[in-house]
Short mmCIF file of C-alpha atoms and ligand atoms in Angstrom, two decimals:
data_model
loop_
_atom_site.label_atom_id
_atom_site.label_comp_id
_atom_site.label_asym_id
_atom_site.label_seq_id
_atom_site.Cartn_x
_atom_site.Cartn_y
_atom_site.Cartn_z
CA MET A 1 114.97 -42.74 -32.95
CA ALA A 2 113.85 -43.61 -29.44
CA GLN A 3 110.32 -45.05 -29.13
CA PHE A 4 108.62 -44.67 -25.77
CA PRO A 5 105.33 -46.45 -25.03
CA GLU A 6 102.00 -44.62 -24.94
CA GLY A 7 101.32 -43.27 -21.45
CA PHE A 8 105.01 -43.19 -20.54
CA LEU A 9 105.35 -41.30 -17.25
CA TRP A 10 107.62 -38.33 -17.99
CA GLY A 11 108.40 -36.07 -15.08
CA GLY A 12 110.83 -34.96 -12.42
CA ALA A 13 111.63 -35.55 -8.76
CA THR A 14 112.29 -33.73 -5.49
CA ALA A 15 112.68 -34.67 -1.82
CA ALA A 16 111.02 -32.86 1.06
CA ASN A 17 114.13 -32.19 3.13
CA GLN A 18 116.07 -30.76 0.20
CA TYR A 19 113.25 -28.71 -1.25
CA GLU A 20 110.44 -27.71 1.10
CA GLY A 21 112.20 -25.59 3.73
CA ALA A 22 109.80 -24.46 6.50
CA TRP A 23 111.49 -27.06 8.69
CA ASN A 24 109.71 -26.04 11.91
CA VAL A 25 106.50 -24.54 10.54
CA ASP A 26 102.90 -25.65 11.20
CA GLY A 27 103.79 -28.33 13.71
CA LYS A 28 106.58 -30.05 11.76
CA GLY A 29 109.09 -31.81 14.00
CA PRO A 30 112.87 -31.94 13.45
CA SER A 31 114.04 -34.69 11.11
CA THR A 32 117.46 -36.32 10.89
CA ALA A 33 118.11 -34.17 7.80
CA ASP A 34 117.46 -31.00 9.81
CA MET A 35 120.54 -31.70 11.93
CA LEU A 36 122.95 -31.67 8.95
CA THR A 37 125.02 -28.61 8.13
CA GLY A 38 125.97 -27.42 4.65
CA GLY A 39 129.23 -28.51 3.02
CA ASP A 40 130.81 -28.69 -0.43
CA VAL A 41 132.87 -31.04 -2.57
CA ASP A 42 135.93 -30.61 -0.31
CA HIS A 43 134.18 -30.20 3.05
CA PRO A 44 131.79 -32.85 4.33
CA ARG A 45 128.46 -32.05 5.92
CA HIS A 46 128.38 -32.40 9.71
CA PHE A 47 125.81 -33.58 12.18
CA THR A 48 125.04 -31.44 15.23
CA LYS A 49 122.99 -32.71 18.14
CA THR A 50 121.34 -29.34 18.67
CA ILE A 51 120.73 -26.53 16.21
CA GLU A 52 123.68 -24.15 16.44
CA PRO A 53 123.18 -20.44 15.90
CA ASP A 54 124.96 -18.94 12.86
CA THR A 55 125.29 -22.36 11.25
CA TYR A 56 123.73 -23.16 7.90
CA TYR A 57 121.38 -26.14 7.72
CA PRO A 58 120.22 -26.45 4.09
CA SER A 59 117.00 -28.33 4.89
CA HIS A 60 115.69 -25.48 7.02
CA THR A 61 115.13 -23.33 3.99
CA GLY A 62 115.60 -25.64 0.97
CA SER A 63 113.99 -23.98 -2.05
CA ASP A 64 111.01 -22.92 0.07
CA PHE A 65 108.55 -25.09 -1.84
CA TYR A 66 106.34 -24.87 1.23
CA HIS A 67 105.54 -21.29 0.26
CA HIS A 68 106.03 -21.66 -3.52
CA TRP A 69 104.16 -24.88 -4.21
CA GLU A 70 101.48 -23.32 -6.42
CA GLU A 71 104.01 -21.58 -8.62
CA ASP A 72 106.20 -24.67 -8.80
CA LEU A 73 103.38 -27.02 -9.77
CA GLU A 74 102.41 -24.55 -12.47
CA TYR A 75 105.94 -24.78 -13.88
CA LEU A 76 105.69 -28.58 -13.92
CA HIS A 77 102.31 -28.34 -15.62
CA ARG A 78 103.73 -25.98 -18.24
CA MET A 79 106.42 -28.54 -19.03
CA GLY A 80 103.67 -31.12 -19.54
CA PHE A 81 104.67 -33.39 -16.65
CA LYS A 82 102.78 -36.67 -16.52
CA THR A 83 104.15 -37.49 -13.08
CA TYR A 84 105.86 -35.68 -10.25
CA ARG A 85 107.93 -37.60 -7.73
CA LEU A 86 107.99 -35.94 -4.31
CA SER A 87 108.44 -37.17 -0.78
CA ILE A 88 106.32 -36.61 2.27
CA ALA A 89 108.25 -35.32 5.28
CA TRP A 90 107.39 -37.92 7.91
CA THR A 91 107.85 -35.20 10.57
CA ARG A 92 105.09 -33.04 9.08
CA ILE A 93 102.69 -35.91 9.73
CA PHE A 94 104.19 -37.38 12.91
CA PRO A 95 106.55 -34.75 14.36
CA ASN A 96 108.28 -37.19 16.73
CA GLY A 97 107.63 -40.41 14.84
CA ASP A 98 105.98 -42.15 17.80
CA ASP A 99 103.07 -39.71 18.27
CA ALA A 100 99.59 -41.12 18.79
CA GLN A 101 97.86 -38.68 16.42
CA PRO A 102 98.96 -37.14 13.11
CA ASN A 103 99.49 -33.41 12.68
CA GLN A 104 96.48 -32.09 10.74
CA LYS A 105 98.35 -29.16 9.21
CA GLY A 106 100.89 -31.53 7.72
CA LEU A 107 98.15 -33.69 6.21
CA ASP A 108 96.47 -30.58 4.81
CA PHE A 109 99.66 -29.35 3.17
CA TYR A 110 100.14 -32.44 1.02
CA ARG A 111 96.42 -32.76 0.29
CA GLN A 112 96.37 -29.38 -1.47
CA VAL A 113 99.53 -30.32 -3.39
CA PHE A 114 98.07 -33.66 -4.56
CA LYS A 115 94.75 -32.06 -5.45
CA ARG A 116 96.47 -29.50 -7.62
CA CYS A 117 98.45 -32.29 -9.29
CA GLN A 118 95.17 -34.04 -10.02
CA GLU A 119 93.74 -30.86 -11.58
CA TYR A 120 96.82 -30.66 -13.80
CA GLY A 121 96.61 -34.35 -14.75
CA ILE A 122 99.94 -35.01 -13.02
CA GLU A 123 100.19 -38.38 -11.28
CA PRO A 124 102.08 -37.95 -7.98
CA LEU A 125 104.74 -40.55 -7.23
CA VAL A 126 105.24 -40.34 -3.50
CA THR A 127 108.28 -41.48 -1.53
CA LEU A 128 107.41 -42.22 2.09
CA SER A 129 110.92 -41.79 3.43
CA HIS A 130 113.52 -39.91 1.43
CA TYR A 131 116.73 -39.72 3.47
CA GLU A 132 115.00 -38.61 6.63
CA ALA A 133 113.22 -39.85 9.74
CA PRO A 134 111.96 -38.05 12.82
CA TYR A 135 115.08 -37.10 14.77
CA HIS A 136 113.37 -38.19 17.99
CA LEU A 137 113.57 -41.79 16.73
CA THR A 138 117.36 -41.47 16.55
CA GLU A 139 117.60 -40.00 20.05
CA ALA A 140 115.12 -42.27 21.80
CA TYR A 141 115.49 -45.53 19.87
CA GLY A 142 118.87 -45.42 18.10
CA GLY A 143 117.15 -45.12 14.71
CA TRP A 144 116.31 -48.05 12.45
CA GLN A 145 118.44 -50.58 14.34
CA ASP A 146 115.51 -50.76 16.81
CA ARG A 147 112.62 -52.86 15.50
CA ARG A 148 110.03 -50.71 17.31
CA VAL A 149 110.65 -48.16 14.55
CA ILE A 150 109.03 -50.62 12.10
CA ASP A 151 105.62 -50.08 13.72
CA PHE A 152 106.00 -46.31 13.78
CA PHE A 153 106.75 -46.30 10.06
CA VAL A 154 103.91 -48.70 9.26
CA ASN A 155 101.49 -46.49 11.20
CA TYR A 156 102.71 -43.45 9.26
CA ALA A 157 102.39 -45.32 5.95
CA GLN A 158 98.87 -46.48 6.78
CA THR A 159 97.87 -42.94 7.75
CA VAL A 160 98.94 -41.44 4.45
CA PHE A 161 97.65 -44.34 2.32
CA ARG A 162 94.20 -43.79 3.85
CA GLU A 163 94.39 -40.00 3.79
CA TYR A 164 95.38 -39.71 0.13
CA LYS A 165 93.40 -42.65 -1.27
CA GLY A 166 92.28 -41.73 -4.78
CA LEU A 167 94.72 -38.82 -5.00
CA VAL A 168 97.94 -40.86 -5.09
CA HIS A 169 98.38 -44.19 -6.89
CA TYR A 170 102.16 -44.53 -7.16
CA TRP A 171 104.30 -44.94 -4.03
CA LEU A 172 107.90 -45.72 -3.13
CA THR A 173 108.69 -46.91 0.40
CA PHE A 174 112.35 -45.97 1.05
CA ASN A 175 114.56 -43.81 -1.13
CA GLU A 176 117.81 -45.55 -2.15
CA ILE A 177 117.31 -48.18 0.53
CA ASN A 178 120.60 -49.83 -0.45
CA MET A 179 122.58 -46.75 0.61
CA LEU A 180 122.17 -48.12 4.13
CA GLN A 181 124.91 -50.56 3.11
CA SER A 182 127.37 -47.64 2.97
CA PRO A 183 128.74 -45.31 5.69
CA PHE A 184 126.99 -42.39 3.93
CA GLY A 185 123.60 -44.01 4.38
CA ALA A 186 124.00 -45.09 8.01
CA TYR A 187 122.71 -41.80 9.36
CA MET A 188 121.19 -40.42 6.16
CA ALA A 189 119.01 -43.44 5.38
CA GLY A 190 119.11 -45.42 8.63
CA ALA A 191 118.85 -42.60 11.19
CA LEU A 192 121.58 -44.32 13.23
CA PRO A 193 123.09 -42.02 15.86
CA LEU A 194 126.19 -39.94 15.13
CA ALA A 195 128.44 -38.19 17.65
CA ASP A 196 127.87 -34.46 18.05
CA GLY A 197 129.87 -32.60 15.41
CA ALA A 198 130.74 -35.74 13.41
CA PRO A 199 130.98 -35.69 9.62
CA LEU A 200 128.13 -37.43 7.82
CA THR A 201 130.17 -40.54 7.00
CA ALA A 202 131.63 -41.04 10.52
CA PRO A 203 131.07 -44.35 12.31
CA VAL A 204 127.60 -44.47 13.83
CA GLY A 205 126.59 -45.34 17.38
CA VAL A 206 125.81 -49.03 17.71
CA ARG A 207 124.20 -51.22 20.31
CA ALA A 208 126.41 -52.95 22.87
CA GLY A 209 127.81 -56.13 21.36
CA GLY A 210 127.26 -54.98 17.79
CA ASP A 211 129.46 -53.21 15.32
CA GLN A 212 129.03 -50.73 12.50
CA LEU A 213 128.14 -53.19 9.73
CA GLN A 214 125.91 -55.20 12.02
CA ALA A 215 123.97 -52.04 12.93
CA GLN A 216 123.64 -50.99 9.29
CA TYR A 217 122.38 -54.37 8.13
CA GLN A 218 119.99 -54.75 11.08
CA ALA A 219 118.60 -51.30 10.27
CA LEU A 220 118.31 -52.34 6.62
CA HIS A 221 116.54 -55.54 7.58
CA ASN A 222 114.09 -53.60 9.74
CA GLN A 223 113.40 -51.32 6.76
CA PHE A 224 112.77 -54.38 4.56
CA VAL A 225 110.14 -55.57 7.02
CA ALA A 226 108.63 -52.08 7.33
CA SER A 227 108.56 -51.71 3.54
CA ALA A 228 106.93 -55.12 3.04
CA LYS A 229 104.27 -54.42 5.65
CA ALA A 230 103.59 -51.02 4.08
CA VAL A 231 103.21 -52.65 0.65
CA GLN A 232 100.60 -55.05 2.02
CA ILE A 233 98.68 -52.26 3.75
CA GLY A 234 98.89 -50.01 0.69
CA HIS A 235 97.36 -52.74 -1.46
CA ALA A 236 94.65 -53.41 1.11
CA VAL A 237 93.72 -49.72 1.36
CA ASP A 238 93.51 -49.33 -2.41
CA PRO A 239 94.06 -52.23 -4.82
CA ASP A 240 94.91 -49.63 -7.49
CA ASN A 241 98.03 -48.60 -5.59
CA MET A 242 101.31 -49.39 -7.37
CA ILE A 243 104.11 -49.56 -4.83
CA GLY A 244 107.77 -49.78 -5.74
CA CYS A 245 111.19 -50.17 -4.21
CA MET A 246 113.84 -47.51 -4.87
CA ILE A 247 117.48 -48.44 -5.24
CA ALA A 248 120.64 -46.46 -6.09
CA ALA A 249 121.52 -48.63 -9.08
CA GLY A 250 124.25 -48.65 -11.67
CA VAL A 251 127.07 -50.66 -13.11
CA ASP A 252 130.65 -51.25 -12.03
CA TYR A 253 133.06 -52.29 -14.77
CA PRO A 254 136.22 -54.34 -14.23
CA LEU A 255 139.32 -52.15 -14.69
CA THR A 256 141.16 -54.93 -16.54
CA SER A 257 140.31 -58.30 -18.11
CA LYS A 258 141.83 -60.05 -15.09
CA PRO A 259 139.16 -62.53 -13.97
CA GLU A 260 139.63 -61.26 -10.40
CA ASP A 261 138.61 -57.75 -11.51
CA THR A 262 135.51 -59.11 -13.25
CA PHE A 263 134.56 -61.12 -10.21
CA LYS A 264 134.96 -58.10 -7.95
CA ALA A 265 132.86 -55.95 -10.31
CA ASP A 266 130.18 -58.67 -10.46
CA MET A 267 129.98 -58.92 -6.69
CA SER A 268 129.82 -55.15 -6.39
CA ASN A 269 126.94 -55.06 -8.89
CA ASN A 270 125.18 -57.85 -6.99
CA MET A 271 125.44 -55.98 -3.72
CA ARG A 272 124.29 -52.72 -5.27
CA ASN A 273 121.45 -53.74 -7.58
CA TYR A 274 120.29 -57.13 -6.35
CA PHE A 275 120.82 -57.37 -2.58
CA CYS A 276 117.85 -55.15 -1.74
CA GLY A 277 116.14 -55.87 -5.06
CA ASP A 278 115.90 -59.59 -4.30
CA VAL A 279 114.40 -58.98 -0.87
CA GLN A 280 111.90 -56.43 -2.13
CA VAL A 281 111.00 -58.00 -5.48
CA ARG A 282 111.48 -61.72 -4.86
CA GLY A 283 110.61 -61.65 -1.16
CA GLU A 284 113.78 -63.28 0.14
CA TYR A 285 117.46 -62.56 0.67
CA PRO A 286 119.71 -63.56 -2.26
CA ALA A 287 121.89 -66.65 -2.02
CA PHE A 288 125.05 -64.52 -1.88
CA ALA A 289 123.81 -62.74 1.27
CA LYS A 290 124.58 -65.79 3.41
CA ARG A 291 128.25 -65.73 2.56
CA PHE A 292 128.41 -61.96 2.92
CA PHE A 293 126.95 -62.17 6.42
CA ASN A 294 129.29 -65.04 7.38
CA ASP A 295 132.40 -63.36 6.01
CA ASN A 296 131.58 -60.14 7.84
CA ASP A 297 130.45 -61.77 11.07
CA ILE A 298 126.99 -60.20 10.80
CA HIS A 299 124.27 -61.89 12.83
CA LEU A 300 120.84 -60.44 12.22
CA ASP A 301 117.75 -60.70 14.31
CA ILE A 302 115.32 -62.12 11.72
CA THR A 303 112.06 -63.63 12.98
CA ASP A 304 109.70 -66.03 11.18
CA GLU A 305 107.18 -63.21 11.13
CA ASP A 306 109.75 -61.00 9.37
CA ARG A 307 110.37 -63.65 6.72
CA GLN A 308 106.66 -64.01 6.13
CA ALA A 309 106.11 -60.25 5.86
CA ILE A 310 108.98 -59.94 3.38
CA ALA A 311 107.60 -62.82 1.29
CA MET A 312 104.09 -61.34 1.26
CA GLY A 313 105.00 -57.68 0.71
CA THR A 314 106.79 -57.74 -2.61
CA VAL A 315 106.72 -54.61 -4.77
CA ASP A 316 104.87 -53.93 -8.02
CA PHE A 317 107.78 -52.27 -9.79
CA TYR A 318 111.50 -51.68 -9.36
CA SER A 319 112.51 -48.03 -9.40
CA PHE A 320 116.03 -46.71 -9.22
CA SER A 321 118.30 -43.71 -9.41
CA TYR A 322 121.10 -43.69 -11.96
CA TYR A 323 123.75 -40.99 -12.20
CA SER A 324 127.05 -42.64 -13.01
CA SER A 325 129.03 -45.86 -13.24
CA GLY A 326 132.07 -47.12 -11.37
CA VAL A 327 135.15 -49.27 -11.86
CA GLN A 328 136.44 -52.12 -9.69
CA THR A 329 139.92 -53.58 -9.53
CA THR A 330 141.85 -55.94 -7.29
CA THR A 331 145.11 -54.05 -7.87
CA ASN A 332 145.47 -50.76 -6.08
CA GLU A 333 146.26 -49.00 -9.33
CA GLY A 334 144.61 -45.98 -10.85
CA GLU A 335 142.99 -42.84 -9.62
CA GLN A 336 139.99 -42.97 -7.29
CA THR A 337 136.81 -40.91 -7.57
CA GLU A 338 133.48 -40.53 -5.78
CA SER A 339 130.54 -42.00 -7.65
CA ASN A 340 127.27 -41.16 -5.93
CA GLN A 341 128.81 -41.33 -2.45
CA THR A 342 130.78 -44.50 -3.21
CA LYS A 343 134.50 -44.51 -3.98
CA THR A 344 135.58 -46.37 -7.13
CA ASN A 345 138.41 -46.22 -9.63
CA LYS A 346 138.39 -43.63 -12.38
CA ASN A 347 137.28 -44.74 -15.85
CA PRO A 348 139.65 -43.40 -18.55
CA TYR A 349 136.90 -43.66 -21.20
CA LEU A 350 134.42 -41.36 -19.47
CA LYS A 351 134.07 -37.68 -18.66
CA TYR A 352 133.38 -36.51 -15.11
CA ASN A 353 131.27 -33.71 -13.67
CA ASP A 354 132.60 -31.14 -11.18
CA TRP A 355 131.85 -33.50 -8.28
CA GLY A 356 133.79 -36.41 -9.81
CA TRP A 357 130.75 -38.39 -11.02
CA ALA A 358 131.24 -40.27 -14.29
CA MET A 359 128.81 -39.45 -17.11
CA ASP A 360 127.86 -42.76 -18.74
CA PRO A 361 124.56 -43.05 -20.66
CA LEU A 362 125.39 -46.54 -21.96
CA GLY A 363 125.76 -47.60 -18.33
CA LEU A 364 122.07 -46.79 -17.91
CA ARG A 365 121.12 -49.10 -20.82
CA ILE A 366 123.30 -51.85 -19.32
CA THR A 367 121.71 -51.32 -15.89
CA LEU A 368 118.16 -51.40 -17.30
CA ASN A 369 118.85 -54.61 -19.20
CA ARG A 370 120.45 -56.35 -16.25
CA ILE A 371 117.77 -55.42 -13.73
CA TYR A 372 114.92 -56.27 -16.09
CA GLY A 373 116.63 -59.54 -16.98
CA ARG A 374 116.68 -60.53 -13.31
CA TYR A 375 113.21 -59.43 -12.23
CA ASP A 376 110.95 -59.18 -15.27
CA ILE A 377 108.72 -56.52 -13.64
CA PRO A 378 108.15 -52.89 -14.75
CA LEU A 379 111.04 -50.50 -14.12
CA MET A 380 111.12 -46.77 -13.49
CA VAL A 381 114.14 -44.46 -13.53
CA VAL A 382 113.16 -42.07 -10.76
CA GLU A 383 116.38 -40.05 -10.51
CA ASN A 384 118.89 -39.06 -13.15
CA GLY A 385 120.50 -35.77 -14.01
CA LEU A 386 123.54 -33.56 -14.03
CA GLY A 387 124.57 -31.53 -11.00
CA ALA A 388 126.24 -28.38 -12.34
CA PHE A 389 127.07 -24.76 -11.58
CA ASP A 390 124.70 -22.61 -13.65
CA LYS A 391 125.47 -19.10 -14.87
CA VAL A 392 122.76 -16.47 -15.02
CA GLU A 393 123.42 -14.19 -18.00
CA ALA A 394 122.94 -10.43 -17.88
CA ASP A 395 119.53 -10.80 -19.53
CA GLY A 396 118.50 -13.40 -16.92
CA SER A 397 118.75 -16.40 -19.27
CA ILE A 398 120.46 -19.65 -18.27
CA ASN A 399 121.89 -21.61 -21.16
CA ASP A 400 122.37 -25.06 -19.67
CA ASP A 401 123.31 -26.93 -22.85
CA TYR A 402 125.54 -29.27 -20.79
CA ARG A 403 122.43 -30.44 -18.88
CA ILE A 404 120.49 -30.93 -22.09
CA ALA A 405 123.38 -32.96 -23.53
CA TYR A 406 123.53 -35.18 -20.44
CA LEU A 407 119.79 -35.83 -20.49
CA GLN A 408 119.70 -36.39 -24.26
CA GLY A 409 122.25 -39.19 -23.88
CA HIS A 410 120.38 -40.84 -21.05
CA ILE A 411 116.97 -40.60 -22.71
CA GLN A 412 118.45 -42.11 -25.86
CA ALA A 413 119.88 -44.93 -23.75
CA MET A 414 116.44 -45.56 -22.21
CA GLY A 415 114.91 -45.66 -25.69
CA GLU A 416 117.49 -48.26 -26.72
CA ALA A 417 116.76 -50.30 -23.60
CA ILE A 418 113.05 -50.24 -24.43
CA ALA A 419 113.95 -51.47 -27.92
CA ASP A 420 116.02 -54.19 -26.20
CA GLY A 421 112.76 -55.35 -24.61
CA VAL A 422 112.87 -53.64 -21.21
CA ASP A 423 109.48 -52.70 -19.72
CA LEU A 424 110.30 -49.13 -18.66
CA ILE A 425 107.24 -47.17 -17.54
CA GLY A 426 108.55 -43.82 -16.35
CA TYR A 427 111.39 -41.34 -15.99
CA THR A 428 111.67 -38.58 -13.41
CA THR A 429 114.78 -36.42 -13.65
CA TRP A 430 116.33 -35.40 -10.37
CA GLY A 431 115.76 -31.93 -8.89
CA CYS A 432 113.47 -30.71 -11.68
CA ILE A 433 113.34 -27.42 -9.81
CA ASP A 434 116.68 -26.50 -8.15
CA LEU A 435 117.09 -27.77 -4.62
CA ALA A 436 119.79 -28.42 -2.02
CA SER A 437 122.19 -31.28 -2.66
CA ALA A 438 121.91 -34.30 -0.38
CA GLY A 439 125.60 -35.21 -0.55
CA THR A 440 127.16 -31.79 -0.04
CA GLY A 441 124.21 -29.62 1.04
CA GLN A 442 124.99 -27.13 -1.72
CA MET A 443 122.32 -25.01 -3.40
CA ASP A 444 124.85 -24.20 -6.13
CA LYS A 445 124.94 -27.83 -7.27
CA ARG A 446 121.93 -27.51 -9.52
CA TYR A 447 119.92 -30.10 -11.44
CA GLY A 448 116.78 -28.16 -12.35
CA PHE A 449 114.87 -27.04 -15.42
CA VAL A 450 113.74 -24.15 -13.24
CA TYR A 451 116.31 -21.96 -11.51
CA VAL A 452 115.80 -20.99 -7.88
CA ASN A 453 117.44 -17.72 -6.89
CA ARG A 454 119.23 -18.91 -3.77
CA ASN A 455 122.92 -19.74 -3.34
CA ASP A 456 125.42 -21.22 -0.90
CA LYS A 457 126.05 -17.83 0.66
CA GLN A 458 122.36 -17.84 1.55
CA GLU A 459 121.71 -14.95 -0.80
CA GLY A 460 118.66 -14.69 -3.05
CA ASP A 461 114.92 -14.31 -2.77
CA TYR A 462 113.90 -17.82 -3.96
CA SER A 463 112.36 -16.40 -7.13
CA ARG A 464 112.01 -18.92 -9.97
CA SER A 465 112.96 -18.69 -13.65
CA PRO A 466 112.95 -21.29 -16.44
CA LYS A 467 116.29 -22.35 -17.91
CA LYS A 468 116.90 -23.30 -21.55
CA SER A 469 116.42 -26.95 -20.56
CA PHE A 470 112.87 -26.11 -19.42
CA TYR A 471 111.75 -25.49 -23.02
CA TRP A 472 113.77 -28.44 -24.27
CA TYR A 473 112.22 -30.92 -21.80
CA LYS A 474 108.74 -29.59 -22.59
CA LYS A 475 109.36 -30.50 -26.23
CA VAL A 476 110.74 -33.92 -25.28
CA ILE A 477 107.58 -34.70 -23.30
CA ALA A 478 105.24 -33.31 -25.96
CA SER A 479 106.89 -35.55 -28.56
CA ASN A 480 106.91 -38.56 -26.18
CA GLY A 481 110.67 -38.70 -26.45
CA THR A 482 110.91 -38.68 -30.22
CA ASP A 483 112.32 -35.13 -30.47
CA LEU A 484 115.45 -34.73 -28.37
CA SER A 485 116.99 -32.02 -30.54
CA ASN A 486 118.43 -28.89 -28.95
CA ASP A 487 117.83 -25.99 -31.30
C1 BG6 B 1 120.40 -39.42 -4.67
C2 BG6 B 1 119.41 -38.97 -3.64
O1 BG6 B 1 121.42 -40.08 -4.01
O2 BG6 B 1 121.11 -38.49 -5.39
C3 BG6 B 1 119.00 -37.52 -3.73
O3 BG6 B 1 118.27 -39.78 -3.64
C4 BG6 B 1 120.20 -36.69 -4.11
O4 BG6 B 1 118.42 -37.14 -2.53
C5 BG6 B 1 120.69 -37.15 -5.47
O5 BG6 B 1 119.97 -35.33 -4.08
C6 BG6 B 1 121.83 -36.34 -6.03
O6 BG6 B 1 122.88 -36.29 -5.12
P1 BG6 B 1 123.47 -34.90 -4.66
O7 BG6 B 1 124.48 -35.23 -3.63
O8 BG6 B 1 124.05 -34.28 -5.87
O9 BG6 B 1 122.32 -34.13 -4.12
#
């Protein structure tokens, strides 16, 4: 039976742009996410330079948390949440990103949310930038490839650290910062410019003399510096602040026992779990980065001041998302599949969800052991869950046993990892209340314990109802993970 430590932070997670809606209400400015249309598993999301009439932009409405926050927090309280991971929309606080003064209504919105969390005994875990930035920064500066954006972010971070001192103690700087290494993350995480009408993974606009990878890694470097400076300021504002990195982590297996396959899988795991982890936890680029930059002809602008900031601004804990595992091979054999926005080979030993993501609880135990083995600091799993189509029965019930089964397996794997010696301090399942998908923009790809009556045809009144998994997770939390039974 799994044994979780006393005070383990059980909870769930959401992101502002996928959940809040009210995209242009009370002074909020447009974010990069607000320019992305809906899509599905076969049709990619597109970027549009201006908002087109009769086009669906999922972030504009999300699950309308902005007008349902009291009800939603009550649901989380009823489940017994110890923590709730949410992000602040940077554009509610600084609508253009480079504004001199913050938007008071934006500050007020989150204050009431955090205060209610405090009343419920729920510790907020706040992401400063979850797949969005003020769109103005893309237009005027080319996004994160411009180092002036570092100061805008640091100013925003300082503003919210001061504003919510005493209400928030757990922070994450950038969501899945390592996704900036992939084409998916170039716009999504790096706010790098896309051509009007381009699909989300299209090549991004780069500075003269640079290329795609160069732009992505410069943007990533600038985020490392911004993150490190934010960590230092966060600690100075309140020494009780615990500030973490957030990485899309996982494991790639070799397809065969060919040493070349193992080497390729190892390098893939290094790039995914350790490239950003080393910078943010150890305060310096890993040894393998040098060769990667040389082989790919990447020449970064890194100053002595940057190096110092990175060395001084290391994080207090390593948090990560885990959904699935991948497979690497040097032979072009076997079927390919998407695994959390990254293409890998299909694993014949695993089952896949409707979006082609492998379901692999043991992969989570492997990932936890590897990451803890490298860094020896507390870990948090801040995203995990099953995206699925849910069916509402005639009596209104939703019997999501498949979701319960997925979560059971992963919680068991975390319990085993704790028994292996891993210092795991929290677990927040993804999309605890249904929200729009980041990858496809679908509302019908659901992760929640609470159903939101809104679908991809834009039908539904946003009313909420608990699913079967709601009662199950409540029991899991109440028993501190010792009762995972589904009866
Ligand atoms: C992570 C992101 O990549 O995965 C979330 O941090 C996202 O924002 C989640 O929603 C699940 O992906 P998707 O595409 O199913 O929404």
